[in-house]
Coordinates of C-alpha atoms in Angstrom, one line a residue:
Chain A
M1 CA -130.1 301.2 188.3
S2 CA -126.9 302.3 187.0
G3 CA -128.5 302.1 182.9
I4 CA -131.1 303.0 180.7
R5 CA -134.6 302.6 181.0
V6 CA -137.3 303.4 178.7
S7 CA -141.2 303.3 180.1
H8 CA -143.8 302.4 178.6
L9 CA -142.4 306.1 175.1
T10 CA -145.3 307.1 172.5
K11 CA -144.7 309.6 169.9
S12 CA -146.1 310.3 167.5
F13 CA -145.8 312.8 164.7
G14 CA -149.2 314.4 163.1
D15 CA -151.4 310.2 162.7
F16 CA -148.4 308.2 162.1
T17 CA -147.0 306.2 165.0
A18 CA -143.3 306.2 165.4
V19 CA -143.3 304.8 169.0
D20 CA -145.9 302.6 170.3
D21 CA -145.7 302.4 173.7
V22 CA -142.2 301.4 174.0
S23 CA -140.8 300.0 177.3
F24 CA -137.2 298.3 178.3
D25 CA -133.6 298.5 180.3
V26 CA -130.4 298.8 179.3
N27 CA -128.1 297.4 182.2
G28 CA -125.3 299.9 183.2
G29 CA -122.0 298.8 180.9
E30 CA -123.7 297.2 178.5
L31 CA -123.9 297.7 175.0
A32 CA -127.7 297.2 173.2
A33 CA -128.3 297.3 169.9
L34 CA -131.7 298.7 169.0
L35 CA -132.4 296.5 165.9
G36 CA -135.3 297.0 163.2
P37 CA -135.5 298.0 159.3
S38 CA -135.4 301.6 158.2
G39 CA -138.9 303.9 159.7
S40 CA -139.5 300.8 163.0
G41 CA -139.0 304.0 165.2
K42 CA -135.9 302.5 166.1
S43 CA -133.8 306.4 165.8
T44 CA -136.8 308.1 167.4
I45 CA -136.3 305.5 170.7
L46 CA -132.4 306.5 170.8
R47 CA -133.6 310.9 170.2
I48 CA -135.9 310.9 173.1
I49 CA -133.6 308.8 175.2
A50 CA -131.0 312.2 174.5
G51 CA -133.8 314.7 174.7
L52 CA -134.0 315.4 170.3
E53 CA -137.3 314.7 170.5
Q54 CA -140.0 315.1 173.1
P55 CA -142.3 312.0 173.8
D56 CA -145.9 312.1 173.8
A57 CA -145.7 309.5 176.8
G58 CA -143.8 307.6 178.7
Q59 CA -140.1 308.5 180.7
I60 CA -137.1 308.3 180.6
F61 CA -134.2 307.4 183.4
L62 CA -130.5 308.1 183.1
T63 CA -128.9 306.4 185.7
G64 CA -131.8 306.3 187.8
Q65 CA -132.8 309.7 187.9
D66 CA -135.7 310.7 185.7
V67 CA -135.3 313.0 182.6
T68 CA -138.2 312.8 180.6
N69 CA -138.5 317.0 181.7
S70 CA -135.5 317.6 181.2
R71 CA -133.5 319.1 177.9
A72 CA -131.3 317.9 176.0
Q73 CA -128.6 319.8 177.2
K74 CA -128.6 319.3 180.5
R75 CA -128.9 315.4 180.1
N76 CA -124.9 314.1 179.5
V77 CA -125.3 312.2 177.1
G78 CA -122.8 311.0 174.2
F79 CA -124.4 311.1 170.1
V80 CA -122.4 310.1 167.6
F81 CA -125.2 311.3 163.9
Q82 CA -125.8 308.5 161.1
H83 CA -123.3 311.5 159.4
Y84 CA -120.8 312.7 162.1
A85 CA -122.2 316.2 162.2
L86 CA -118.9 317.3 162.8
F87 CA -118.3 320.6 163.5
K88 CA -117.0 322.1 160.3
H89 CA -114.8 325.4 161.1
M90 CA -113.4 323.3 164.0
N91 CA -110.7 321.1 163.1
V92 CA -109.8 317.4 165.1
E93 CA -108.8 318.7 168.4
K94 CA -111.7 321.9 168.2
N95 CA -114.2 319.4 168.1
I96 CA -113.5 316.9 170.2
A97 CA -112.6 319.6 172.7
F98 CA -116.3 321.7 172.4
G99 CA -118.6 319.9 175.1
L100 CA -114.9 320.4 177.5
E101 CA -115.0 323.9 176.2
I102 CA -118.6 324.3 177.0
Q103 CA -118.4 322.7 180.9
K104 CA -115.7 325.6 181.0
K105 CA -113.3 323.1 182.1
G106 CA -109.2 324.3 182.0
K107 CA -107.2 324.9 179.5
K108 CA -105.1 321.9 180.9
E109 CA -107.2 319.2 181.4
I110 CA -109.2 320.2 178.4
K111 CA -105.6 319.3 176.5
E112 CA -104.6 316.3 179.0
K113 CA -108.6 315.0 177.9
V114 CA -108.3 315.8 174.1
A115 CA -105.1 313.8 174.2
E116 CA -105.5 311.3 175.8
L117 CA -109.2 310.9 173.1
I118 CA -107.3 311.0 170.7
D119 CA -105.0 308.5 171.1
L120 CA -107.6 306.3 171.8
V121 CA -109.5 306.6 168.4
K122 CA -105.8 306.0 166.9
L123 CA -105.8 309.7 165.2
N124 CA -103.3 310.8 166.2
G125 CA -100.6 313.6 164.6
Y126 CA -104.5 314.8 162.8
N127 CA -105.6 317.0 165.5
N128 CA -105.1 319.8 163.1
H129 CA -106.8 318.3 160.4
Y130 CA -110.7 319.6 159.3
P131 CA -113.7 317.0 158.8
S132 CA -113.5 317.6 154.9
Q133 CA -109.8 316.5 155.0
L134 CA -110.1 313.2 156.4
S135 CA -112.5 310.0 155.6
G136 CA -115.4 309.1 156.7
G137 CA -114.1 306.3 159.9
Q138 CA -111.9 309.0 160.2
R139 CA -114.4 311.7 161.2
Q140 CA -117.0 309.1 162.4
R141 CA -113.6 307.8 165.6
V142 CA -113.6 311.3 166.1
A143 CA -117.3 312.2 166.1
L144 CA -116.8 309.1 169.0
A145 CA -113.9 311.4 170.7
R146 CA -116.2 314.1 170.8
A147 CA -119.0 312.6 171.9
L148 CA -117.1 310.9 174.8
A149 CA -115.0 313.7 175.9
P150 CA -117.4 315.4 178.7
E151 CA -117.9 311.9 180.0
P152 CA -121.4 310.7 178.8
R153 CA -123.7 309.1 181.1
V154 CA -125.0 307.4 178.6
L155 CA -124.0 306.7 175.3
L156 CA -126.1 306.3 171.6
L157 CA -125.3 306.4 168.6
D158 CA -127.7 306.3 165.6
E159 CA -126.8 304.6 163.0
P160 CA -122.8 304.9 163.3
F161 CA -121.5 303.1 160.1
G162 CA -124.3 303.4 157.6
A163 CA -122.5 306.1 155.7
L164 CA -119.5 304.4 155.5
D165 CA -119.0 300.9 153.1
A166 CA -118.3 297.2 153.8
K167 CA -114.9 297.0 154.9
V168 CA -114.5 300.2 157.0
R169 CA -118.1 299.0 158.7
K170 CA -117.0 296.0 160.0
N171 CA -113.5 297.0 161.1
L172 CA -114.7 300.0 162.3
S173 CA -118.3 298.5 164.3
R174 CA -115.5 295.9 165.8
W175 CA -113.9 298.3 167.1
I176 CA -116.7 299.8 168.6
R177 CA -116.5 296.7 170.0
D178 CA -113.3 296.6 172.0
L179 CA -113.5 299.9 172.7
H180 CA -116.3 299.3 174.3
D181 CA -114.5 296.1 176.4
R182 CA -111.6 298.8 178.1
I183 CA -114.3 302.0 179.4
H184 CA -117.5 300.2 179.4
V185 CA -119.4 303.2 179.2
T186 CA -123.8 302.0 178.3
S187 CA -124.2 302.4 175.3
V188 CA -126.7 302.3 173.1
F189 CA -126.8 301.8 169.0
V190 CA -129.5 301.6 166.1
T191 CA -128.5 299.8 163.6
H192 CA -130.6 297.6 160.6
D193 CA -127.9 295.6 159.9
Q194 CA -128.5 291.8 162.0
N195 CA -125.1 290.8 161.7
E196 CA -123.5 294.3 162.9
A197 CA -126.1 293.5 165.8
I198 CA -125.5 290.2 166.5
E199 CA -121.6 290.5 166.4
I200 CA -120.8 293.7 168.5
A201 CA -124.2 293.6 171.1
D202 CA -124.3 292.2 173.9
K203 CA -128.8 292.4 173.8
L204 CA -130.8 293.0 170.7
I205 CA -133.8 294.8 171.8
L206 CA -135.7 294.5 167.9
V207 CA -138.5 297.2 166.8
N208 CA -140.7 297.3 164.1
R209 CA -143.3 299.4 163.6
G210 CA -142.9 301.8 166.4
R211 CA -143.2 298.6 169.2
I212 CA -140.7 296.0 170.8
E213 CA -140.3 292.5 169.2
Q214 CA -138.6 290.8 171.3
I215 CA -135.5 292.0 173.7
G216 CA -132.3 289.1 174.6
T217 CA -129.3 287.7 173.6
A218 CA -128.2 287.4 170.0
P219 CA -129.2 283.4 170.6
E220 CA -132.0 284.3 171.9
V221 CA -133.2 285.6 169.8
Y222 CA -132.1 284.0 166.9
E223 CA -132.7 279.9 167.8
T224 CA -132.0 278.7 164.8
P225 CA -131.6 275.5 165.3
A226 CA -127.8 275.3 164.0
T227 CA -127.5 277.7 167.2
K228 CA -129.3 275.5 169.2
F229 CA -127.3 273.2 168.4
A230 CA -124.0 274.4 168.6
A231 CA -124.3 275.6 172.2
S232 CA -124.5 271.6 173.1
F233 CA -121.1 271.3 172.5
V234 CA -118.9 271.6 174.9
G235 CA -115.6 273.2 172.9
N236 CA -114.7 274.5 169.5
V237 CA -117.0 273.1 166.6
N238 CA -116.4 273.4 163.2
V239 CA -118.6 275.5 161.1
I240 CA -118.4 274.4 157.3
E241 CA -120.3 276.6 154.8
A242 CA -121.7 274.2 152.0
I243 CA -124.8 273.2 149.8
L244 CA -127.6 271.3 149.6
E245 CA -128.2 268.7 146.2
K246 CA -130.3 266.4 145.2
E247 CA -128.7 263.3 147.2
R248 CA -125.7 265.5 148.0
I249 CA -123.8 267.9 149.8
L250 CA -120.8 270.1 148.1
V251 CA -118.4 272.0 150.7
N252 CA -118.2 275.3 149.6
G253 CA -114.3 275.4 147.0
A254 CA -113.8 272.4 147.9
Q255 CA -113.8 269.4 145.4
G256 CA -115.7 265.7 146.5
H257 CA -119.5 265.4 147.9
L258 CA -120.9 264.1 151.0
R259 CA -124.1 261.8 150.0
H260 CA -126.6 263.2 152.3
Q261 CA -130.4 264.1 151.6
T262 CA -132.5 266.1 153.9
L263 CA -131.9 268.4 156.6
E264 CA -131.2 267.3 160.2
N265 CA -135.1 268.6 160.6
G266 CA -136.1 266.5 157.9
S267 CA -137.0 268.0 155.3
F268 CA -135.5 268.7 151.8
E269 CA -134.6 273.3 150.7
P270 CA -131.3 273.1 148.6
G271 CA -129.5 276.0 149.0
E272 CA -126.3 277.0 151.3
V273 CA -126.2 274.8 154.4
I274 CA -123.9 274.2 157.5
L275 CA -122.2 271.6 158.9
L276 CA -121.6 271.6 162.5
V277 CA -118.8 268.6 163.1
R278 CA -116.9 268.4 166.4
P279 CA -113.4 268.0 165.5
E280 CA -113.1 264.7 166.9
D281 CA -115.7 263.0 164.6
T282 CA -112.7 263.7 161.7
T283 CA -110.4 261.4 159.9
I284 CA -107.7 262.4 158.0
S285 CA -106.6 259.6 155.4
R286 CA -104.2 260.0 152.2
E287 CA -105.4 257.0 150.1
H288 CA -108.3 258.2 148.8
S289 CA -109.3 259.3 145.3
I290 CA -111.8 262.0 144.8
E291 CA -114.6 260.6 142.9
T292 CA -114.8 258.4 146.7
P293 CA -118.4 259.7 148.2
G294 CA -117.5 260.9 151.6
W295 CA -114.3 261.7 151.2
I296 CA -112.9 265.3 150.4
P297 CA -109.8 266.6 149.6
C298 CA -108.1 269.3 151.7
E299 CA -104.8 270.6 153.1
I300 CA -102.9 270.7 156.0
T301 CA -102.2 273.8 157.3
G302 CA -101.1 273.4 160.9
I303 CA -100.1 270.8 163.7
H304 CA -100.4 271.7 167.3
Y305 CA -99.6 269.2 169.8
R306 CA -101.6 269.1 172.6
G307 CA -100.4 266.3 174.6
S308 CA -102.4 263.2 175.0
F309 CA -103.7 264.2 170.6
Y310 CA -103.4 266.0 168.0
E311 CA -105.0 269.3 166.7
I312 CA -104.5 269.7 162.6
D313 CA -105.6 272.5 160.7
L314 CA -107.0 271.0 157.5
Q315 CA -107.9 274.2 154.7
V316 CA -111.3 273.0 152.4
G317 CA -112.3 274.9 150.2
T318 CA -113.2 277.8 151.7
N319 CA -113.6 276.2 155.1
V320 CA -111.2 275.8 157.9
V321 CA -111.4 272.3 160.1
K322 CA -109.9 271.7 163.0
S323 CA -109.5 267.6 163.7
I324 CA -108.2 265.7 166.3
I325 CA -106.0 262.7 165.8
N326 CA -104.2 261.1 168.7
K327 CA -101.0 260.2 169.4
E328 CA -100.4 257.0 168.2
I329 CA -102.2 257.4 164.6
F330 CA -100.5 260.6 164.0
V331 CA -97.2 258.7 164.4
Q332 CA -97.9 256.3 162.3
Q333 CA -99.4 258.6 160.1
Q334 CA -96.5 260.9 159.7
W335 CA -98.8 264.1 158.4
Q336 CA -96.7 266.6 157.8
E337 CA -97.8 270.7 156.8
H338 CA -98.4 271.9 153.3
Q339 CA -99.4 267.5 152.6
K340 CA -102.3 267.6 150.6
A341 CA -105.0 264.5 152.5
H342 CA -109.1 263.4 152.6
V343 CA -111.0 264.2 155.3
H344 CA -114.5 262.4 155.8
F345 CA -117.1 263.4 158.8
K346 CA -117.5 260.2 160.8
Q347 CA -120.9 262.4 161.9
Y348 CA -122.5 265.4 161.3
K349 CA -125.3 267.7 161.1
V350 CA -126.2 269.6 158.2
F351 CA -128.1 272.7 159.4
E352 CA -130.3 275.3 156.6
V353 CA -129.1 278.9 156.2
S354 CA -132.0 280.6 155.7
D355 CA -130.1 284.2 156.5
G356 CA -126.7 283.4 154.8
Y357 CA -123.3 282.8 156.0
Q358 CA -122.6 285.8 158.0
T359 CA -125.8 285.2 160.1
V360 CA -124.6 281.9 161.7
H361 CA -120.9 282.7 162.3
A362 CA -122.2 286.0 163.8
M363 CA -123.9 284.3 166.3
L364 CA -121.7 281.8 166.9
R365 CA -118.6 283.8 168.2
Q366 CA -120.4 285.9 170.3
L367 CA -121.4 282.6 172.0
G368 CA -117.8 281.7 172.3
Y369 CA -118.2 278.5 169.8
I370 CA -115.9 279.8 166.7
E371 CA -113.2 282.5 167.3
Chain B
M1 CA -101.5 313.8 127.4
K2 CA -98.8 314.1 130.2
G3 CA -95.9 315.9 129.1
K4 CA -97.0 316.4 125.8
V5 CA -98.8 319.9 125.1
A6 CA -102.0 319.0 122.8
K7 CA -101.5 320.8 119.7
L8 CA -104.1 323.0 119.0
S9 CA -106.1 323.3 116.3
Y10 CA -106.5 326.5 113.5
G11 CA -110.1 326.8 115.0
D12 CA -108.9 326.1 118.5
L13 CA -106.9 329.1 118.4
T14 CA -109.7 331.2 116.3
I15 CA -111.8 331.2 119.0
R16 CA -109.4 331.4 121.8
S17 CA -107.9 334.5 120.6
L18 CA -111.4 336.4 119.7
S19 CA -112.5 335.8 122.9
F20 CA -109.2 337.3 124.6
L21 CA -110.1 340.2 121.6
Y22 CA -113.0 340.1 123.3
I23 CA -112.5 340.0 127.2
G24 CA -109.9 342.9 126.5
L25 CA -111.6 345.5 124.6
M26 CA -115.4 345.4 126.4
I27 CA -113.8 345.1 130.2
V28 CA -109.3 345.8 130.1
L29 CA -109.9 348.0 128.2
P30 CA -112.1 350.7 129.5
I31 CA -110.6 350.3 132.8
A32 CA -107.2 350.7 131.9
A33 CA -109.2 353.5 129.6
I34 CA -110.2 355.6 132.6
T35 CA -107.0 355.2 135.3
M36 CA -104.8 356.4 132.3
A37 CA -107.7 360.0 131.8
S38 CA -107.5 359.7 135.4
F39 CA -104.0 360.6 136.0
K40 CA -103.4 362.9 133.3
G41 CA -102.3 366.2 134.9
G42 CA -99.6 363.6 137.1
P43 CA -100.4 362.2 140.4
G44 CA -101.0 365.9 143.0
H45 CA -103.8 367.0 140.2
L46 CA -105.7 363.9 140.8
W47 CA -105.3 363.8 144.3
K48 CA -106.6 367.3 144.0
Q49 CA -109.6 366.2 142.3
I50 CA -109.9 363.5 145.1
L51 CA -109.6 365.9 147.3
Q52 CA -112.9 368.5 145.8
P53 CA -114.2 369.3 150.0
Q54 CA -117.7 368.1 147.5
A55 CA -116.0 365.5 145.9
I56 CA -114.7 363.5 149.5
S57 CA -117.5 364.8 151.1
S58 CA -119.8 363.2 149.1
L59 CA -117.0 360.5 149.0
K60 CA -117.4 359.5 152.3
L61 CA -121.2 359.5 152.8
T62 CA -121.5 357.2 150.5
F63 CA -119.4 354.6 152.5
L64 CA -121.7 355.6 155.4
L65 CA -124.2 354.5 154.2
A66 CA -122.8 351.9 152.4
L67 CA -121.7 350.2 155.6
V68 CA -125.1 351.1 157.6
M69 CA -127.1 348.8 155.1
V70 CA -124.4 346.7 155.4
V71 CA -124.6 346.1 158.9
I72 CA -128.5 345.9 158.8
N73 CA -128.6 343.8 155.9
V74 CA -126.6 341.0 157.3
I75 CA -129.0 340.4 160.2
T76 CA -132.3 340.6 158.2
G77 CA -130.8 338.9 155.2
T78 CA -129.2 336.5 157.6
A79 CA -132.7 336.1 159.2
T80 CA -134.6 335.8 155.9
A81 CA -132.4 333.3 154.8
W82 CA -133.2 331.6 158.0
V83 CA -137.0 331.9 158.0
L84 CA -137.4 330.7 154.4
V85 CA -134.9 327.5 154.8
R86 CA -136.0 326.4 158.5
Y87 CA -140.1 326.8 158.8
R88 CA -142.6 325.8 156.9
F89 CA -145.0 328.3 156.2
P90 CA -148.4 329.1 153.2
L91 CA -147.3 331.0 150.2
K92 CA -143.0 329.5 150.8
N93 CA -143.0 329.5 147.5
T94 CA -144.3 332.4 146.6
I95 CA -142.1 334.5 149.3
N96 CA -139.3 332.7 147.9
A97 CA -139.7 334.1 144.8
L98 CA -140.7 338.1 146.3
V99 CA -136.8 338.5 147.5
D100 CA -135.5 339.3 143.9
I101 CA -138.0 341.3 143.0
P102 CA -135.6 344.4 143.6
F103 CA -133.1 342.9 141.0
A104 CA -135.8 342.8 137.9
I105 CA -136.9 346.0 139.0
P106 CA -135.1 349.1 137.0
T107 CA -133.9 351.8 140.0
L108 CA -135.2 354.6 138.9
V109 CA -139.1 352.6 139.8
T110 CA -137.7 351.6 142.8
G111 CA -136.3 354.8 143.6
M112 CA -139.9 356.7 142.1
M113 CA -141.9 353.9 145.1
L114 CA -140.5 354.9 148.2
V115 CA -140.6 358.5 147.3
V116 CA -145.0 357.0 146.6
L117 CA -144.7 355.7 149.7
Y118 CA -143.0 357.8 152.0
G119 CA -142.3 361.8 150.3
P120 CA -144.0 364.3 151.3
R121 CA -147.3 364.5 150.0
S122 CA -147.5 361.0 151.4
V123 CA -149.8 360.1 153.8
L124 CA -147.1 357.3 155.6
G125 CA -144.5 360.7 155.0
I126 CA -146.7 363.5 156.8
F127 CA -147.0 361.4 159.6
L128 CA -143.1 360.4 160.2
Q129 CA -143.1 365.2 159.0
N130 CA -145.6 365.2 162.0
H131 CA -142.7 363.1 164.1
G132 CA -139.7 364.9 163.1
I133 CA -138.3 362.0 160.6
E134 CA -137.2 363.1 156.9
V135 CA -137.7 360.1 154.7
I136 CA -137.1 361.3 151.4
Y137 CA -134.7 363.7 150.0
N138 CA -132.8 362.5 153.1
K139 CA -130.4 360.1 154.1
P140 CA -132.7 357.5 156.0
G141 CA -134.3 357.5 152.0
I142 CA -131.3 356.5 150.8
I143 CA -130.5 353.5 153.3
L144 CA -133.7 352.9 152.2
A145 CA -132.8 352.6 148.7
L146 CA -129.8 350.7 148.7
L147 CA -132.0 348.3 151.7
F148 CA -133.9 347.7 148.4
V149 CA -131.7 347.1 145.8
T150 CA -128.9 345.2 147.7
F151 CA -131.7 342.7 149.3
P152 CA -131.1 339.6 148.0
F153 CA -127.2 339.7 148.3
V154 CA -127.2 338.3 151.5
V155 CA -130.4 335.7 151.3
R156 CA -128.9 334.0 148.8
A157 CA -125.6 334.4 150.0
V158 CA -126.7 332.2 152.9
Q159 CA -129.6 330.1 151.4
P160 CA -128.1 327.3 150.1
V161 CA -125.3 327.1 152.5
L162 CA -127.8 326.7 155.9
M163 CA -130.0 324.1 153.2
E164 CA -127.3 321.9 153.2
M165 CA -126.9 322.3 157.2
D166 CA -128.4 319.6 158.7
K167 CA -129.5 320.2 162.1
D168 CA -126.7 317.3 162.7
M169 CA -124.3 319.9 163.9
E170 CA -126.7 321.9 166.0
E171 CA -128.2 318.5 167.9
A172 CA -124.8 317.7 167.9
A173 CA -123.8 320.9 169.8
L174 CA -126.4 320.3 171.8
T175 CA -126.1 316.7 173.3
L176 CA -122.5 318.2 174.4
G177 CA -124.2 320.1 176.8
A178 CA -124.3 323.9 174.9
S179 CA -127.6 325.9 175.1
K180 CA -129.5 326.7 171.7
R181 CA -127.9 330.2 171.8
Q182 CA -124.6 328.6 171.7
S183 CA -124.8 326.8 169.7
F184 CA -126.1 329.6 167.9
F185 CA -122.8 331.4 168.0
K186 CA -120.3 328.8 168.3
V187 CA -121.0 326.5 165.3
V188 CA -124.1 327.6 163.2
L189 CA -123.0 331.1 162.8
P190 CA -119.2 330.4 162.3
T191 CA -120.3 327.7 160.1
L192 CA -122.6 330.6 157.9
L193 CA -119.2 333.9 158.2
P194 CA -117.7 333.3 154.8
S195 CA -121.6 333.3 153.0
I196 CA -122.7 336.0 155.1
L197 CA -119.0 338.0 154.2
T198 CA -120.0 337.0 150.9
G199 CA -123.4 339.0 150.3
A200 CA -122.1 341.2 152.7
A201 CA -119.3 342.7 149.9
L202 CA -121.6 342.2 146.7
S203 CA -123.8 344.6 149.1
F204 CA -121.4 346.6 149.5
S205 CA -119.6 347.0 146.6
R206 CA -123.0 346.9 144.6
A207 CA -123.7 350.4 147.1
L208 CA -121.4 352.5 146.6
G209 CA -122.4 352.5 142.8
E210 CA -125.8 352.8 143.4
F211 CA -127.4 355.2 141.1
G212 CA -130.6 355.7 139.3
S213 CA -133.0 355.2 143.0
I214 CA -130.6 357.4 144.9
V215 CA -130.7 359.7 142.5
V216 CA -135.0 360.0 142.7
V217 CA -135.1 360.1 146.5
A218 CA -132.1 361.8 147.4
G219 CA -132.4 365.1 146.9
N220 CA -128.9 365.4 146.1
I221 CA -128.0 368.2 148.0
P222 CA -124.4 369.2 147.9
F223 CA -122.1 368.4 151.8
K224 CA -125.9 366.9 152.9
T225 CA -127.5 364.6 151.1
Q226 CA -125.2 364.1 147.4
V227 CA -123.1 360.5 147.2
S228 CA -120.9 359.8 145.0
A229 CA -122.7 358.7 141.8
V230 CA -124.4 361.7 141.4
Y231 CA -121.5 364.3 142.4
I232 CA -119.9 362.9 139.5
Y233 CA -122.9 362.7 137.1
G234 CA -122.8 365.8 138.2
E235 CA -119.3 367.0 137.1
V236 CA -119.7 365.4 133.7
E237 CA -122.8 367.3 133.5
S238 CA -121.4 370.5 133.8
E239 CA -118.1 369.2 131.5
N240 CA -115.6 369.4 134.5
L241 CA -114.1 365.5 133.5
Q242 CA -111.4 366.0 135.7
G243 CA -113.5 366.0 139.1
A244 CA -115.3 363.1 138.3
L245 CA -112.9 360.7 137.9
G246 CA -111.6 362.0 140.4
S247 CA -114.3 360.6 142.8
A248 CA -114.5 357.3 140.1
V249 CA -111.4 356.3 140.3
V250 CA -111.9 356.0 144.1
L251 CA -114.8 353.9 143.5
L252 CA -113.6 352.0 140.8
A253 CA -110.1 350.7 142.9
F254 CA -113.0 350.0 146.3
S255 CA -115.0 347.5 143.5
L256 CA -111.7 345.7 141.7
L257 CA -110.6 345.2 146.2
T258 CA -114.6 344.1 147.4
L259 CA -113.1 342.0 144.4
V260 CA -110.1 340.3 145.9
I261 CA -111.7 340.0 149.7
L262 CA -114.3 338.1 147.7
N263 CA -111.7 335.9 146.7
L264 CA -109.5 335.2 149.8
I265 CA -112.5 334.8 151.4
Q266 CA -113.7 331.8 149.2
R267 CA -110.4 330.6 149.4
W268 CA -110.6 331.0 152.9
S269 CA -113.7 328.7 153.8
S270 CA -112.9 326.2 150.9
K271 CA -110.7 324.4 153.2
Y272 CA -114.3 323.9 155.6
D273 CA -115.8 322.3 152.7

């Protein structure tokens, strides 16, 4: 097996059992997330894999080799710390070169490799900067380059975005996903952020109180009705953020409303919901007053010719909705960009959103149902 | 307030002038006075006073013993700080507080403590003497006295830096293939270096002027165990002020030099923080 195998791992600190009979596999080239609340033992698991902690029982296999009893320095594991742990007295170049210098690689080889990594993490021009002169995001990229330099068997990231602000966090996490798609190093990252995990991981390993609760892809783990339903679609589906009130649904940011009473499962929970609408189940019209229920004001923001039909982008409040209109009707109505219109959903499904819109979006994006 | 000079009130002006005057009177004036006094007979005369055999011999002894002390202090001080920060043990707070005791004890008392402990009439002193080691009234006594009075400097300089330094950095070095030894010498030590040097410079300058504890333990034999401070004291007592001034100016110059070096260390290390 080319990835990581964790087998019946147990670790206690005094009376506290941090890791309780934990087993899982991460396949070669996979990017897995250890997801759980703080204090759940996920970081301890990661540190045991790296050899920074010794387990009380259990085994660790890296690329098929039992490394349970080998020291951290012999494991050839790349580790990225939450607070970067850069060497303060070394500049960016020296930090990245550290592992290679320990391996006593040739000067020329080190130089080339460092240049390549600086390019990879997009820090060109920062070669001689000291960590104190870099932003949080830049520091974490240096830490990543440093961990990758000795070509580790696996890459372990301990809350790698934890110390960054929300925006940098989001960019960096997407960027890490892209990077992983390019270099394919078996990776495990620890996070308590569900969206982050869903967004970038191939596999989620849910940890709670030192135990594994569930392992699977995001949709397998989060079997929400919405994703299940979306999975039954072929091709794209519109995901529309809305609020369910008594007897009506308000699309976020838009005027007008839909008459509606219950959720898809028959219950009524006022609050955040999403509507799932197929592009072909939409109709656009010019002549409707705002007051007419079922017709929601929108603006045409894009028109794409697709041969037998037209695909039209609509801005409906804060949502972007794709609509499909057959050629004859399109020619008849003579739609143009920036035109105001009203949209009607012939068929749609309503699902409750319990973890915030972002979670649903992230999951659907991972499934490939939305972009 | 950009581009506009704030108008000073009379109150501001007064307090400023008073504080400048105070610094001038208390610090600048005495330094100027001793410098001028030492140059009274011209530089040639001053040079001659510095090079007086007894003066130069005590200066040499002072610097030599201070250097030996600094080397020992750097090692033991760093190790002490390490233990105090990295290990958990009972009575840690008490032991930590003990570190400051040398600053609180009058240095004459320090000298007496050493005489009582190692002196020719103490059990330990007799034992050591039987093995050919003379502590009191000889150089080892002076070094012990210097080590005692300067003990806190390195410890207290290194301790906060060590506390701030996460174990992460060492762990990062380990995962990158470094041994514990490599991680210490390539990562930990360079990070601590500025603070170690700061502690070393401070204890060195303190040792140059140490008088009270040494005068008790050293025996003060010219050309053998007489340090500069004791020599200066002797010359002042026997009313040879010019002779005393020569050595005094050398000590003063080196103290000021230490100050400059300390500033340079600080500037150099601020690049990393």
